[in-house]
Short mmCIF file of C-alpha atoms in Angstrom, two decimals:
data_model
loop_
_atom_site.label_atom_id
_atom_site.label_comp_id
_atom_site.label_asym_id
_atom_site.label_seq_id
_atom_site.Cartn_x
_atom_site.Cartn_y
_atom_site.Cartn_z
CA MET A 1 -16.53 -7.92 -64.17
CA ALA A 2 -13.41 -6.25 -62.85
CA LYS A 3 -15.62 -3.59 -61.22
CA MET A 4 -17.66 -6.35 -59.55
CA LYS A 5 -14.47 -7.96 -58.12
CA ILE A 6 -13.41 -4.63 -56.65
CA ILE A 7 -16.83 -4.15 -55.03
CA LEU A 8 -16.73 -7.69 -53.58
CA SER A 9 -13.20 -7.17 -52.27
CA VAL A 10 -14.23 -3.95 -50.51
CA PHE A 11 -17.29 -5.72 -49.10
CA PHE A 12 -15.23 -8.54 -47.58
CA ILE A 13 -12.71 -6.10 -46.15
CA LEU A 14 -15.51 -4.15 -44.47
CA LEU A 15 -17.09 -7.36 -43.23
CA SER A 16 -13.78 -8.53 -41.79
CA SER A 17 -13.22 -5.17 -40.04
CA THR A 18 -16.72 -5.22 -38.56
CA THR A 19 -16.27 -8.77 -37.30
CA PHE A 20 -12.95 -7.89 -35.69
CA SER A 21 -14.38 -4.83 -33.96
CA GLN A 22 -17.15 -6.98 -32.48
CA ARG A 23 -14.73 -9.30 -30.71
CA PRO A 24 -14.98 -8.85 -26.96
CA GLY A 25 -12.29 -6.46 -25.79
CA PRO A 26 -10.35 -6.82 -22.57
CA LYS A 27 -12.45 -6.69 -19.46
CA LYS A 28 -12.62 -3.36 -17.70
CA GLU A 29 -10.93 -4.83 -14.63
CA HIS A 30 -7.74 -5.51 -16.56
CA LYS A 31 -7.53 -1.87 -17.58
CA GLN A 32 -8.03 -0.73 -14.01
CA ASN A 33 -5.63 -3.19 -12.41
CA PRO A 34 -2.32 -1.55 -13.42
CA SER A 35 -3.44 1.86 -12.13
CA TYR A 36 -4.63 0.39 -8.83
CA ARG A 37 -1.38 -1.56 -8.59
CA ASP A 38 0.51 1.74 -8.83
CA TYR A 39 -1.86 3.33 -6.33
CA ARG A 40 -1.15 0.59 -3.77
CA ARG A 41 2.57 1.33 -3.93
CA ARG A 42 2.32 5.12 -3.94
CA LEU A 43 4.12 7.02 -1.17
CA THR A 44 2.72 9.95 0.76
CA ILE A 45 5.36 12.66 0.41
CA PRO A 46 5.62 14.91 3.50
CA PRO A 47 6.29 18.59 2.72
CA TYR A 48 8.68 19.28 5.60
CA GLY A 49 12.05 20.34 4.21
CA LEU A 50 11.31 18.29 1.12
CA LEU A 51 13.62 20.15 -1.25
CA LYS A 52 16.46 19.97 1.27
CA VAL A 53 15.99 16.25 1.85
CA LYS A 54 15.65 15.49 -1.86
CA ALA A 55 18.91 17.33 -2.49
CA LEU A 56 20.71 15.27 0.16
CA ILE A 57 19.60 11.82 -0.97
CA PRO A 58 21.64 11.77 -4.24
CA THR A 59 24.80 12.54 -2.22
CA ILE A 60 24.49 9.27 -0.27
CA LYS A 61 27.18 6.69 -1.00
CA SER A 62 26.44 2.97 -0.76
CA ASP A 63 28.43 0.96 1.76
CA GLN A 64 29.90 -2.53 1.19
CA ASP A 65 26.45 -4.08 1.79
CA ASP A 66 24.72 -1.70 -0.62
CA ASN A 67 22.98 0.14 2.22
CA GLU A 68 22.32 3.80 1.49
CA ALA A 69 22.31 5.94 4.62
CA LEU A 70 23.00 9.62 5.22
CA THR A 71 26.17 10.26 7.19
CA THR A 72 25.61 10.82 10.89
CA LYS A 73 26.72 14.43 10.46
CA ASP A 74 24.19 15.18 7.70
CA TYR A 75 21.46 13.27 9.48
CA GLU A 76 21.88 15.12 12.78
CA LEU A 77 21.68 18.47 10.99
CA LEU A 78 18.10 17.69 10.00
CA SER A 79 15.23 18.96 12.11
CA PHE A 80 12.70 16.49 13.52
CA ARG A 81 10.23 17.12 10.70
CA GLU A 82 12.97 16.92 8.07
CA LYS A 83 14.01 13.54 9.50
CA PHE A 84 10.40 12.43 9.25
CA THR A 85 10.35 13.40 5.58
CA TYR A 86 13.67 11.60 5.01
CA HIS A 87 12.38 8.37 6.54
CA MET A 88 9.10 8.53 4.64
CA ILE A 89 10.76 8.83 1.22
CA HIS A 90 14.00 6.91 1.69
CA ALA A 91 14.82 3.54 3.28
CA GLU A 92 18.46 2.93 4.17
CA SER A 93 18.90 -0.85 4.43
CA TYR A 94 19.28 -2.96 1.31
CA SER A 95 17.30 -6.19 1.37
CA GLN A 96 17.60 -8.12 -1.87
CA ASN A 97 14.68 -10.15 -3.14
CA CYS A 98 16.15 -12.94 -5.24
CA ASP A 99 12.97 -14.28 -6.79
CA TYR A 100 10.72 -12.21 -9.01
CA ILE A 101 7.10 -12.55 -7.97
CA PRO A 102 4.65 -11.44 -10.66
CA PRO A 103 2.00 -9.02 -9.42
CA PRO A 104 -1.37 -10.60 -8.68
CA LYS A 105 -4.26 -10.04 -11.06
CA ASN A 106 -7.29 -7.97 -10.18
CA GLU A 107 -5.76 -6.43 -7.07
CA HIS A 108 -8.66 -3.99 -6.81
CA LEU A 109 -10.97 -6.93 -6.06
CA LYS A 110 -8.86 -8.44 -3.26
CA ILE A 111 -8.26 -7.66 0.40
CA PHE A 112 -4.74 -8.97 0.92
CA ALA A 113 -3.29 -10.43 4.11
CA TYR A 114 -0.35 -8.01 3.95
CA ILE A 115 0.42 -4.62 2.48
CA PRO A 116 3.13 -4.31 -0.21
CA ASP A 117 6.70 -3.36 0.62
CA ALA A 118 7.05 0.41 0.64
CA PHE A 119 10.58 0.60 -0.76
CA GLU A 120 10.94 -2.53 -2.93
CA GLU A 121 14.52 -3.79 -2.35
CA PHE A 122 15.11 -1.52 0.64
CA GLN A 123 13.69 -1.36 4.13
CA TRP A 124 14.01 0.98 7.09
CA SER A 125 17.26 0.61 9.00
CA GLU A 126 17.52 0.26 12.76
CA ARG A 127 18.23 3.99 13.00
CA GLN A 128 15.03 4.69 11.12
CA THR A 129 12.76 2.35 13.08
CA LYS A 130 14.21 3.71 16.33
CA PHE A 131 13.32 7.21 15.18
CA LEU A 132 9.73 6.18 14.51
CA SER A 133 9.22 4.26 17.75
CA GLY A 134 11.16 6.80 19.83
CA ASN A 135 8.98 9.63 18.54
CA ARG A 136 5.79 7.63 18.35
CA ASP A 137 3.31 10.30 19.45
CA SER A 138 4.80 12.97 17.19
CA VAL A 139 4.96 10.57 14.22
CA ILE A 140 1.30 9.61 14.72
CA ALA A 141 0.36 13.31 14.91
CA LEU A 142 2.05 14.04 11.56
CA ILE A 143 0.47 11.03 9.85
CA ARG A 144 -2.94 11.84 11.32
CA GLU A 145 -2.77 15.45 10.16
CA SER A 146 -1.95 14.35 6.62
CA MET A 147 -4.66 11.67 6.52
CA THR A 148 -7.28 14.04 7.89
CA ARG A 149 -6.43 16.56 5.18
CA THR A 150 -6.04 14.24 2.18
CA LYS A 151 -8.22 11.24 3.16
CA LYS A 152 -5.35 9.02 1.97
CA ALA A 153 -2.43 7.05 3.37
CA GLY A 154 0.47 6.06 1.16
CA ILE A 155 2.17 2.71 1.58
CA ASN A 156 4.93 4.35 3.65
CA PHE A 157 2.38 5.77 6.08
CA LYS A 158 0.66 2.39 6.36
CA GLN A 159 4.02 0.78 7.10
CA ALA A 160 4.82 3.45 9.71
CA ILE A 161 1.44 2.87 11.40
CA LEU A 162 2.31 -0.81 11.73
CA GLU A 163 5.86 -0.07 12.84
CA VAL A 164 4.67 2.01 15.82
CA ASN A 165 1.54 -0.11 16.39
CA ALA A 166 -0.71 2.95 16.08
CA LYS A 167 -3.92 1.17 17.05
CA GLU A 168 -5.36 4.48 18.27
CA MET A 169 -5.48 5.49 14.60
CA ILE A 170 -8.18 2.93 13.77
CA PRO A 171 -10.91 5.63 13.55
CA ASP A 172 -8.62 7.68 11.26
CA ILE A 173 -8.01 4.67 9.02
CA ILE A 174 -11.73 3.92 8.78
CA ALA A 175 -12.54 7.57 8.07
CA ALA A 176 -9.93 7.75 5.31
CA TYR A 177 -11.28 4.54 3.78
CA LYS A 178 -14.87 5.77 3.76
CA MET A 179 -14.18 9.33 2.65
CA ASN A 180 -11.89 8.58 -0.30
CA THR A 181 -14.51 8.36 -3.04
CA THR A 182 -11.92 8.31 -5.84
CA VAL A 183 -10.26 4.97 -5.04
CA LYS A 184 -11.40 2.18 -2.73
CA ASP A 185 -8.11 1.57 -0.92
CA LEU A 186 -8.49 -2.04 0.20
CA ASP A 187 -5.05 -1.97 1.84
CA LEU A 188 -6.60 0.21 4.56
CA LEU A 189 -8.78 -2.80 5.40
CA THR A 190 -5.63 -4.94 5.39
CA LEU A 191 -4.06 -2.43 7.77
CA LEU A 192 -6.99 -2.79 10.17
CA MET A 193 -6.64 -6.58 10.13
CA LEU A 194 -2.89 -6.41 10.72
CA LEU A 195 -3.39 -4.16 13.74
CA MET A 196 -5.89 -6.66 15.17
CA LYS A 197 -3.51 -9.53 14.40
CA ASP A 198 -0.43 -7.84 15.88
CA ASN A 199 -2.34 -6.96 19.05
CA GLU A 200 -3.77 -10.50 19.30
CA TYR A 201 -7.38 -9.39 19.36
CA GLU A 202 -9.04 -12.70 20.21
CA PRO A 203 -12.34 -12.33 18.28
CA PHE A 204 -10.28 -11.74 15.14
CA LEU A 205 -7.82 -14.57 15.89
CA LEU A 206 -10.76 -16.98 16.14
CA SER A 207 -12.42 -15.77 12.96
CA GLY A 208 -12.61 -17.47 9.59
CA SER A 209 -10.90 -14.46 8.03
CA TYR A 210 -7.85 -14.94 10.24
CA LYS A 211 -7.61 -18.63 9.39
CA LYS A 212 -7.86 -17.92 5.68
CA LEU A 213 -5.20 -15.19 5.76
CA TYR A 214 -2.76 -16.00 8.55
CA ALA A 215 -2.93 -19.71 9.40
CA GLU A 216 0.27 -21.76 9.07
CA ASP A 217 -0.60 -23.10 5.62
CA THR A 218 -1.29 -19.65 4.14
CA SER A 219 1.10 -17.47 2.14
CA TYR A 220 2.09 -13.83 1.91
CA ARG A 221 -0.21 -13.55 -1.10
CA SER A 222 -3.35 -14.82 0.65
CA TYR A 223 -6.42 -12.65 0.29
CA LEU A 224 -10.14 -12.30 0.84
CA ASN A 225 -12.35 -11.46 -2.08
CA TYR A 226 -13.71 -7.96 -1.75
CA SER A 227 -17.38 -7.76 -0.92
CA LYS A 228 -19.51 -5.26 0.97
CA ALA A 229 -20.07 -7.91 3.64
CA ASN A 230 -16.32 -8.47 4.15
CA GLU A 231 -15.72 -4.71 4.20
CA GLU A 232 -18.37 -4.13 6.86
CA LEU A 233 -17.21 -7.08 8.95
CA ILE A 234 -13.57 -5.90 9.01
CA ILE A 235 -14.61 -2.36 9.96
CA LYS A 236 -16.96 -3.61 12.69
CA ARG A 237 -14.30 -5.90 14.19
CA ALA A 238 -11.70 -3.14 14.11
CA THR A 239 -14.13 -0.71 15.74
CA ASP A 240 -14.96 -3.25 18.46
CA PHE A 241 -11.23 -3.81 19.03
CA TYR A 242 -10.59 -0.06 19.28
CA ASN A 243 -13.46 0.44 21.74
CA ALA A 244 -12.40 -2.55 23.87
CA ASP A 245 -8.80 -1.37 23.92
CA LYS A 246 -9.82 2.06 25.25
CA LYS A 247 -11.44 0.54 28.37
#
C-alpha cells in the first residue's frame, strides 16, 4: 500500500510538471522587444580620435546647471574629425525629464512619429549644433561614408541628419533600411517622414499618415502599425519628395 502511494505521488508530480510545461509561454514578440528597444537607442561610434576623445570626457566638470562641456581650450585642440566624434558620443547640455515614461510595448511592430532622444537627459549644446550646421557638407560626408559601409545609422546619426536637414541623404537612408537584413530599423522610416514633415512636403502633409502622427491632437508617442504597405508608401513618398526637390 505504501508502495502504491509513492507511485501515485510520483504520477501526480509528473502530471503537474507536464501540465505546467504546456502552458503558453510568453509571445516571441515580448522576447524581441527589449533587444530592439536597445537597438533603437544605440549610437554609431565614429573611429576618429576615439581613444583621445574618450579619455577627455571623464575630465569634464559639470557647471552650476549640470551641463558637461569640454573647456574651450581642450575643445579647440581637437581636429575636425575628433570634434565630430566628440559630438556624436557626448551631448553637453543637461535637459532634465521630470516624468518617467515607460517604454512602449512591441516597438519592433511600430513606426513612430519621432525618433528617441539620443542622449537621454542631455542634448547637444548651441556650440555642438553650430558645429554640425556650420560644417554641414563635411558632416553629411562622414555620416554617409559610415552608413554606406555598415548599412546602419545609430540614433545619434539620425538626430544629426535631422539637425542639418540632410534631405539629400534620402537615398542613403532607404538603401540602409533595405540592405540591413539583420534588423528592420523602423526608425529609418520615421526619419524619412520627419524630413518630409520638416520640409513641408505637401503630398505628405495632406496624407492620412501625417494626420495620424502629427496633427494637433496627437502625441510624441503616436505611431503607425508596421505593414509592408506602410513601408512601401513611406519609401515611395520620400523618393518622390527627393526627386521633386532635385528639380
